[in-house]
Amino acid sequence: MSARIYQRPKNAMQSGKAHTDLWILEFTPSEPRKADPLMGWAGSGDTQVQVQLKFPTLAAAQAYAAKKGIHATFIPTPPKTLKIQAYADNFR
């Protein structure tokens, strides 16, 4: 069983930073999704994909994965960059 540990990025549609400080342990799919012949929806028999565990720190998430025998890969959070521009730059 494998999983990935990452930190949720800030929502681009909102200015708030709610729930961006939590670390998420999410299981990787063990079987590919296939289209349902009647409706065409994508689905699979893998129920672990629906599970998301939230932790306050990275160390807590890694400790949980080690305790349960889950091979977890850490995905680092990309650095936050600000694009600073003035309103007058729109008319250049």
CSV table of N, CA, C and O in Angstrom, one decimal:
chain,number,residue,atom,x,y,z
A,1,MET,N,0.9,-1.2,0.0
A,1,MET,CA,0.0,0.0,0.0
A,1,MET,C,0.9,1.2,0.0
A,1,MET,O,1.8,1.3,0.8
A,2,SER,N,0.6,2.1,-0.9
A,2,SER,CA,1.4,3.3,-1.0
A,2,SER,C,0.5,4.6,-0.9
A,2,SER,O,-0.7,4.5,-1.1
A,3,ALA,N,1.1,5.6,-0.4
A,3,ALA,CA,0.4,6.9,-0.2
A,3,ALA,C,1.3,8.1,-0.5
A,3,ALA,O,2.5,7.9,-0.7
A,4,ARG,N,0.7,9.2,-0.6
A,4,ARG,CA,1.5,10.5,-0.7
A,4,ARG,C,1.1,11.4,0.4
A,4,ARG,O,0.0,11.5,0.8
A,5,ILE,N,2.1,12.2,0.8
A,5,ILE,CA,1.9,13.2,1.8
A,5,ILE,C,2.2,14.6,1.2
A,5,ILE,O,3.2,14.8,0.7
A,6,TYR,N,1.2,15.5,1.3
A,6,TYR,CA,1.4,16.8,0.7
A,6,TYR,C,0.6,17.8,1.5
A,6,TYR,O,-0.2,17.5,2.4
A,7,GLN,N,0.8,19.1,1.3
A,7,GLN,CA,0.1,20.2,1.9
A,7,GLN,C,-0.7,20.8,0.8
A,7,GLN,O,-0.3,21.1,-0.3
A,8,ARG,N,-2.0,21.0,1.1
A,8,ARG,CA,-3.0,21.6,0.2
A,8,ARG,C,-2.6,23.0,-0.2
A,8,ARG,O,-2.4,23.8,0.7
A,9,PRO,N,-2.5,23.4,-1.5
A,9,PRO,CA,-2.2,24.7,-1.8
A,9,PRO,C,-3.4,25.7,-1.6
A,9,PRO,O,-4.5,25.2,-1.5
A,10,LYS,N,-3.1,27.0,-1.6
A,10,LYS,CA,-4.1,28.0,-1.5
A,10,LYS,C,-5.0,28.0,-2.7
A,10,LYS,O,-4.6,27.8,-3.8
A,11,ASN,N,-6.3,28.1,-2.4
A,11,ASN,CA,-7.3,28.1,-3.5
A,11,ASN,C,-7.1,29.4,-4.3
A,11,ASN,O,-7.1,30.5,-3.8
A,12,ALA,N,-7.0,29.3,-5.6
A,12,ALA,CA,-6.7,30.4,-6.5
A,12,ALA,C,-8.0,31.3,-6.6
A,12,ALA,O,-7.8,32.5,-7.0
A,13,MET,N,-9.1,30.8,-6.3
A,13,MET,CA,-10.4,31.6,-6.5
A,13,MET,C,-10.7,32.4,-5.3
A,13,MET,O,-11.7,33.2,-5.3
A,14,GLN,N,-10.0,32.2,-4.2
A,14,GLN,CA,-10.3,33.0,-3.0
A,14,GLN,C,-9.0,33.5,-2.4
A,14,GLN,O,-7.9,33.0,-2.6
A,15,SER,N,-9.2,34.6,-1.6
A,15,SER,CA,-8.0,35.2,-1.0
A,15,SER,C,-7.6,34.6,0.4
A,15,SER,O,-6.5,34.8,0.8
A,16,GLY,N,-8.4,33.8,1.0
A,16,GLY,CA,-8.2,33.2,2.3
A,16,GLY,C,-7.2,32.0,2.2
A,16,GLY,O,-7.0,31.4,1.1
A,17,LYS,N,-6.6,31.7,3.3
A,17,LYS,CA,-5.7,30.6,3.4
A,17,LYS,C,-6.1,29.5,4.3
A,17,LYS,O,-5.3,28.8,5.0
A,18,ALA,N,-7.4,29.3,4.4
A,18,ALA,CA,-8.0,28.3,5.3
A,18,ALA,C,-7.6,26.9,4.8
A,18,ALA,O,-7.5,26.6,3.7
A,19,HIS,N,-7.3,26.0,5.8
A,19,HIS,CA,-6.9,24.6,5.6
A,19,HIS,C,-5.6,24.4,4.8
A,19,HIS,O,-5.4,23.3,4.3
A,20,THR,N,-4.8,25.4,4.7
A,20,THR,CA,-3.5,25.2,4.0
A,20,THR,C,-2.4,24.8,4.9
A,20,THR,O,-1.3,24.5,4.4
A,21,ASP,N,-2.7,24.8,6.2
A,21,ASP,CA,-1.6,24.4,7.2
A,21,ASP,C,-1.7,23.0,7.5
A,21,ASP,O,-0.8,22.4,8.1
A,22,LEU,N,-2.7,22.2,7.0
A,22,LEU,CA,-2.8,20.8,7.3
A,22,LEU,C,-2.0,20.0,6.3
A,22,LEU,O,-1.9,20.3,5.1
A,23,TRP,N,-1.5,18.8,6.8
A,23,TRP,CA,-0.8,17.9,5.9
A,23,TRP,C,-1.8,16.7,5.6
A,23,TRP,O,-2.4,16.2,6.5
A,24,ILE,N,-1.8,16.3,4.3
A,24,ILE,CA,-2.8,15.3,3.9
A,24,ILE,C,-2.1,14.1,3.5
A,24,ILE,O,-1.1,14.1,2.7
A,25,LEU,N,-2.5,12.9,4.0
A,25,LEU,CA,-2.0,11.6,3.6
A,25,LEU,C,-3.1,11.0,2.7
A,25,LEU,O,-4.3,10.8,3.2
A,26,GLU,N,-2.8,10.8,1.4
A,26,GLU,CA,-3.8,10.3,0.5
A,26,GLU,C,-3.2,9.1,-0.2
A,26,GLU,O,-2.1,9.1,-0.7
A,27,PHE,N,-4.0,8.0,-0.3
A,27,PHE,CA,-3.6,6.8,-0.9
A,27,PHE,C,-3.6,6.9,-2.4
A,27,PHE,O,-4.5,7.5,-3.0
A,28,THR,N,-2.6,6.3,-3.0
A,28,THR,CA,-2.5,6.2,-4.5
A,28,THR,C,-3.4,5.1,-5.0
A,28,THR,O,-3.6,4.1,-4.4
A,29,PRO,N,-4.0,5.3,-6.2
A,29,PRO,CA,-4.9,4.3,-6.7
A,29,PRO,C,-4.2,3.0,-7.0
A,29,PRO,O,-3.1,3.0,-7.6
A,30,SER,N,-4.8,1.9,-6.7
A,30,SER,CA,-4.2,0.6,-6.9
A,30,SER,C,-4.7,-0.1,-8.2
A,30,SER,O,-4.1,-1.0,-8.7
A,31,GLU,N,-5.7,0.5,-8.8
A,31,GLU,CA,-6.2,0.0,-10.1
A,31,GLU,C,-6.7,1.1,-10.9
A,31,GLU,O,-7.2,2.1,-10.3
A,32,PRO,N,-6.6,1.1,-12.2
A,32,PRO,CA,-7.1,2.2,-13.0
A,32,PRO,C,-8.6,2.4,-13.0
A,32,PRO,O,-9.3,1.4,-12.8
A,33,ARG,N,-9.0,3.6,-13.3
A,33,ARG,CA,-10.4,3.8,-13.4
A,33,ARG,C,-10.9,3.4,-14.8
A,33,ARG,O,-10.2,3.4,-15.8
A,34,LYS,N,-12.1,2.9,-14.9
A,34,LYS,CA,-12.7,2.5,-16.1
A,34,LYS,C,-14.1,3.1,-16.3
A,34,LYS,O,-14.8,3.4,-15.3
A,35,ALA,N,-14.5,3.3,-17.5
A,35,ALA,CA,-15.7,3.9,-17.8
A,35,ALA,C,-16.9,2.9,-17.6
A,35,ALA,O,-16.8,1.7,-18.1
A,36,ASP,N,-17.9,3.3,-17.0
A,36,ASP,CA,-19.1,2.5,-16.9
A,36,ASP,C,-19.8,2.4,-18.2
A,36,ASP,O,-20.0,3.4,-18.9
A,37,PRO,N,-20.2,1.2,-18.6
A,37,PRO,CA,-20.8,1.0,-20.0
A,37,PRO,C,-22.1,1.7,-20.2
A,37,PRO,O,-22.5,2.2,-21.3
A,38,LEU,N,-22.9,1.8,-19.1
A,38,LEU,CA,-24.2,2.4,-19.2
A,38,LEU,C,-24.2,3.9,-19.2
A,38,LEU,O,-24.7,4.6,-20.0
A,39,MET,N,-23.6,4.5,-18.1
A,39,MET,CA,-23.6,5.9,-17.9
A,39,MET,C,-22.4,6.7,-18.4
A,39,MET,O,-22.4,7.9,-18.7
A,40,GLY,N,-21.2,5.9,-18.5
A,40,GLY,CA,-20.0,6.6,-19.0
A,40,GLY,C,-19.2,7.2,-17.9
A,40,GLY,O,-18.2,7.8,-18.1
A,41,TRP,N,-19.6,7.1,-16.6
A,41,TRP,CA,-18.9,7.7,-15.5
A,41,TRP,C,-17.7,6.8,-15.2
A,41,TRP,O,-17.6,5.6,-15.4
A,42,ALA,N,-16.6,7.5,-14.8
A,42,ALA,CA,-15.4,6.8,-14.4
A,42,ALA,C,-15.5,6.3,-13.0
A,42,ALA,O,-15.9,7.0,-12.1
A,43,GLY,N,-15.1,5.0,-12.8
A,43,GLY,CA,-15.1,4.5,-11.5
A,43,GLY,C,-14.2,3.3,-11.4
A,43,GLY,O,-13.6,2.8,-12.4
A,44,SER,N,-14.0,2.8,-10.2
A,44,SER,CA,-13.1,1.6,-9.9
A,44,SER,C,-13.6,1.0,-8.6
A,44,SER,O,-14.4,1.5,-7.9
A,45,GLY,N,-13.0,-0.2,-8.4
A,45,GLY,CA,-13.4,-0.9,-7.2
A,45,GLY,C,-12.5,-0.6,-6.0
A,45,GLY,O,-12.6,-1.1,-4.9
A,46,ASP,N,-11.5,0.3,-6.2
A,46,ASP,CA,-10.6,0.7,-5.2
A,46,ASP,C,-11.2,1.8,-4.3
A,46,ASP,O,-11.4,2.9,-4.7
A,47,THR,N,-11.5,1.4,-3.0
A,47,THR,CA,-12.1,2.4,-2.1
A,47,THR,C,-11.1,3.2,-1.3
A,47,THR,O,-11.5,4.1,-0.6
A,48,GLN,N,-9.8,2.8,-1.3
A,48,GLN,CA,-8.8,3.5,-0.6
A,48,GLN,C,-8.6,4.9,-1.1
A,48,GLN,O,-8.1,5.8,-0.4
A,49,VAL,N,-8.9,5.2,-2.4
A,49,VAL,CA,-8.7,6.5,-3.0
A,49,VAL,C,-9.6,7.5,-2.4
A,49,VAL,O,-9.3,8.7,-2.3
A,50,GLN,N,-10.7,7.1,-1.8
A,50,GLN,CA,-11.7,8.0,-1.1
A,50,GLN,C,-11.2,8.5,0.2
A,50,GLN,O,-11.8,9.5,0.8
A,51,VAL,N,-10.2,7.9,0.8
A,51,VAL,CA,-9.7,8.2,2.1
A,51,VAL,C,-8.6,9.3,2.1
A,51,VAL,O,-7.7,9.2,1.3
A,52,GLN,N,-8.9,10.4,2.9
A,52,GLN,CA,-7.9,11.4,3.0
A,52,GLN,C,-7.7,11.7,4.5
A,52,GLN,O,-8.7,12.0,5.2
A,53,LEU,N,-6.5,11.5,5.0
A,53,LEU,CA,-6.3,11.7,6.5
A,53,LEU,C,-5.5,13.0,6.6
A,53,LEU,O,-4.6,13.3,5.9
A,54,LYS,N,-6.0,13.8,7.6
A,54,LYS,CA,-5.4,15.1,7.8
A,54,LYS,C,-4.6,15.1,9.1
A,54,LYS,O,-5.1,14.6,10.1
A,55,PHE,N,-3.4,15.8,9.0
A,55,PHE,CA,-2.5,15.8,10.2
A,55,PHE,C,-2.0,17.2,10.4
A,55,PHE,O,-1.9,18.0,9.5
A,56,PRO,N,-1.8,17.6,11.7
A,56,PRO,CA,-1.3,19.0,11.9
A,56,PRO,C,0.1,19.3,11.5
A,56,PRO,O,0.5,20.4,11.1
A,57,THR,N,1.0,18.2,11.5
A,57,THR,CA,2.4,18.4,11.1
A,57,THR,C,2.8,17.3,10.1
A,57,THR,O,2.2,16.2,10.1
A,58,LEU,N,3.9,17.5,9.4
A,58,LEU,CA,4.5,16.5,8.5
A,58,LEU,C,5.0,15.3,9.3
A,58,LEU,O,4.8,14.2,8.9
A,59,ALA,N,5.6,15.6,10.5
A,59,ALA,CA,6.1,14.5,11.3
A,59,ALA,C,5.0,13.6,11.8
A,59,ALA,O,5.2,12.4,11.8
A,60,ALA,N,3.9,14.1,12.1
A,60,ALA,CA,2.8,13.3,12.5
A,60,ALA,C,2.3,12.4,11.4
A,60,ALA,O,2.0,11.2,11.6
A,61,ALA,N,2.2,12.9,10.2
A,61,ALA,CA,1.8,12.1,9.0
A,61,ALA,C,2.8,11.0,8.7
A,61,ALA,O,2.4,9.9,8.4
A,62,GLN,N,4.1,11.4,8.8
A,62,GLN,CA,5.1,10.4,8.5
A,62,GLN,C,5.1,9.3,9.6
A,62,GLN,O,5.4,8.1,9.3
A,63,ALA,N,4.9,9.7,10.9
A,63,ALA,CA,4.9,8.7,12.0
A,63,ALA,C,3.7,7.8,11.8
A,63,ALA,O,3.8,6.6,12.1
A,64,TYR,N,2.6,8.3,11.4
A,64,TYR,CA,1.4,7.4,11.2
A,64,TYR,C,1.6,6.4,10.1
A,64,TYR,O,1.3,5.3,10.2
A,65,ALA,N,2.2,6.9,9.0
A,65,ALA,CA,2.5,6.0,7.9
A,65,ALA,C,3.5,4.9,8.3
A,65,ALA,O,3.4,3.8,7.9
A,66,ALA,N,4.5,5.3,9.0
A,66,ALA,CA,5.5,4.3,9.5
A,66,ALA,C,4.9,3.3,10.5
A,66,ALA,O,5.2,2.1,10.4
A,67,LYS,N,4.0,3.8,11.3
A,67,LYS,CA,3.3,2.9,12.3
A,67,LYS,C,2.4,1.9,11.6
A,67,LYS,O,2.4,0.7,12.0
A,68,LYS,N,1.7,2.3,10.6
A,68,LYS,CA,0.8,1.4,9.9
A,68,LYS,C,1.4,0.6,8.7
A,68,LYS,O,0.7,-0.1,8.0
A,69,GLY,N,2.7,0.9,8.4
A,69,GLY,CA,3.4,0.1,7.4
A,69,GLY,C,3.0,0.6,6.0
A,69,GLY,O,3.1,-0.2,5.0
A,70,ILE,N,2.7,1.9,5.8
A,70,ILE,CA,2.4,2.5,4.6
A,70,ILE,C,3.6,3.1,4.0
A,70,ILE,O,4.3,3.9,4.6
A,71,HIS,N,3.9,2.8,2.7
A,71,HIS,CA,5.0,3.4,2.0
A,71,HIS,C,4.6,4.8,1.5
A,71,HIS,O,3.8,4.9,0.6
A,72,ALA,N,5.0,5.9,2.2
A,72,ALA,CA,4.5,7.2,1.8
A,72,ALA,C,5.6,8.0,1.2
A,72,ALA,O,6.8,8.0,1.6
A,73,THR,N,5.3,8.7,0.1
A,73,THR,CA,6.2,9.6,-0.5
A,73,THR,C,5.8,11.0,-0.2
A,73,THR,O,4.6,11.4,-0.2
A,74,PHE,N,6.8,11.8,0.1
A,74,PHE,CA,6.6,13.2,0.5
A,74,PHE,C,6.6,14.1,-0.7
A,74,PHE,O,7.6,14.1,-1.5
A,75,ILE,N,5.6,14.9,-1.0
A,75,ILE,CA,5.6,15.9,-2.1
A,75,ILE,C,5.8,17.3,-1.5
A,75,ILE,O,4.9,17.8,-0.7
A,76,PRO,N,7.0,17.9,-1.7
A,76,PRO,CA,7.2,19.2,-1.1
A,76,PRO,C,6.3,20.3,-1.6
A,76,PRO,O,5.8,20.3,-2.7
A,77,THR,N,6.0,21.2,-0.7
A,77,THR,CA,5.2,22.4,-1.1
A,77,THR,C,6.0,23.3,-1.9
A,77,THR,O,7.1,23.7,-1.6
A,78,PRO,N,5.4,23.7,-3.1
A,78,PRO,CA,6.1,24.7,-3.9
A,78,PRO,C,6.3,26.0,-3.2
A,78,PRO,O,5.4,26.4,-2.5
A,79,PRO,N,7.3,26.8,-3.5
A,79,PRO,CA,7.5,28.1,-2.8
A,79,PRO,C,6.4,29.1,-3.3
A,79,PRO,O,6.0,29.0,-4.5
A,80,LYS,N,6.0,29.9,-2.4
A,80,LYS,CA,5.0,30.9,-2.7
A,80,LYS,C,5.7,32.2,-3.3
A,80,LYS,O,6.6,32.7,-2.7
A,81,THR,N,5.3,32.5,-4.5
A,81,THR,CA,5.8,33.7,-5.1
A,81,THR,C,4.7,34.7,-5.4
A,81,THR,O,3.6,34.4,-5.7
A,82,LEU,N,5.1,36.0,-5.2
A,82,LEU,CA,4.1,37.1,-5.4
A,82,LEU,C,4.5,37.8,-6.7
A,82,LEU,O,5.7,38.1,-6.9
A,83,LYS,N,3.5,38.1,-7.5
A,83,LYS,CA,3.8,38.9,-8.7
A,83,LYS,C,3.3,40.3,-8.4
A,83,LYS,O,2.1,40.6,-8.4
A,84,ILE,N,4.2,41.2,-8.0
A,84,ILE,CA,3.8,42.5,-7.6
A,84,ILE,C,3.8,43.4,-8.8
A,84,ILE,O,4.8,43.5,-9.6
A,85,GLN,N,2.6,44.0,-9.1
A,85,GLN,CA,2.5,45.0,-10.2
A,85,GLN,C,1.5,46.1,-9.8
A,85,GLN,O,0.7,45.9,-8.9
A,86,ALA,N,1.7,47.2,-10.4
A,86,ALA,CA,0.8,48.3,-10.2
A,86,ALA,C,-0.3,48.3,-11.2
A,86,ALA,O,-0.3,47.7,-12.3
A,87,TYR,N,-1.4,49.0,-10.9
A,87,TYR,CA,-2.5,49.1,-11.7
A,87,TYR,C,-2.2,49.8,-13.0
A,87,TYR,O,-2.7,49.5,-14.1
A,88,ALA,N,-1.2,50.7,-13.0
A,88,ALA,CA,-0.8,51.5,-14.1
A,88,ALA,C,-0.1,50.6,-15.2
A,88,ALA,O,0.0,50.9,-16.3
A,89,ASP,N,0.4,49.4,-14.7
A,89,ASP,CA,1.1,48.5,-15.7
A,89,ASP,C,0.1,47.9,-16.7
A,89,ASP,O,0.6,47.5,-17.7
A,90,ASN,N,-1.2,48.0,-16.4
A,90,ASN,CA,-2.1,47.4,-17.4
A,90,ASN,C,-2.3,48.3,-18.6
A,90,ASN,O,-2.8,47.8,-19.6
A,91,PHE,N,-1.8,49.5,-18.6
A,91,PHE,CA,-2.0,50.5,-19.7
A,91,PHE,C,-0.7,50.8,-20.4
A,91,PHE,O,-0.6,51.7,-21.1
A,92,ARG,N,0.3,50.0,-20.2
A,92,ARG,CA,1.6,50.2,-20.9
A,92,ARG,C,1.6,49.6,-22.2
A,92,ARG,O,1.0,48.7,-22.6
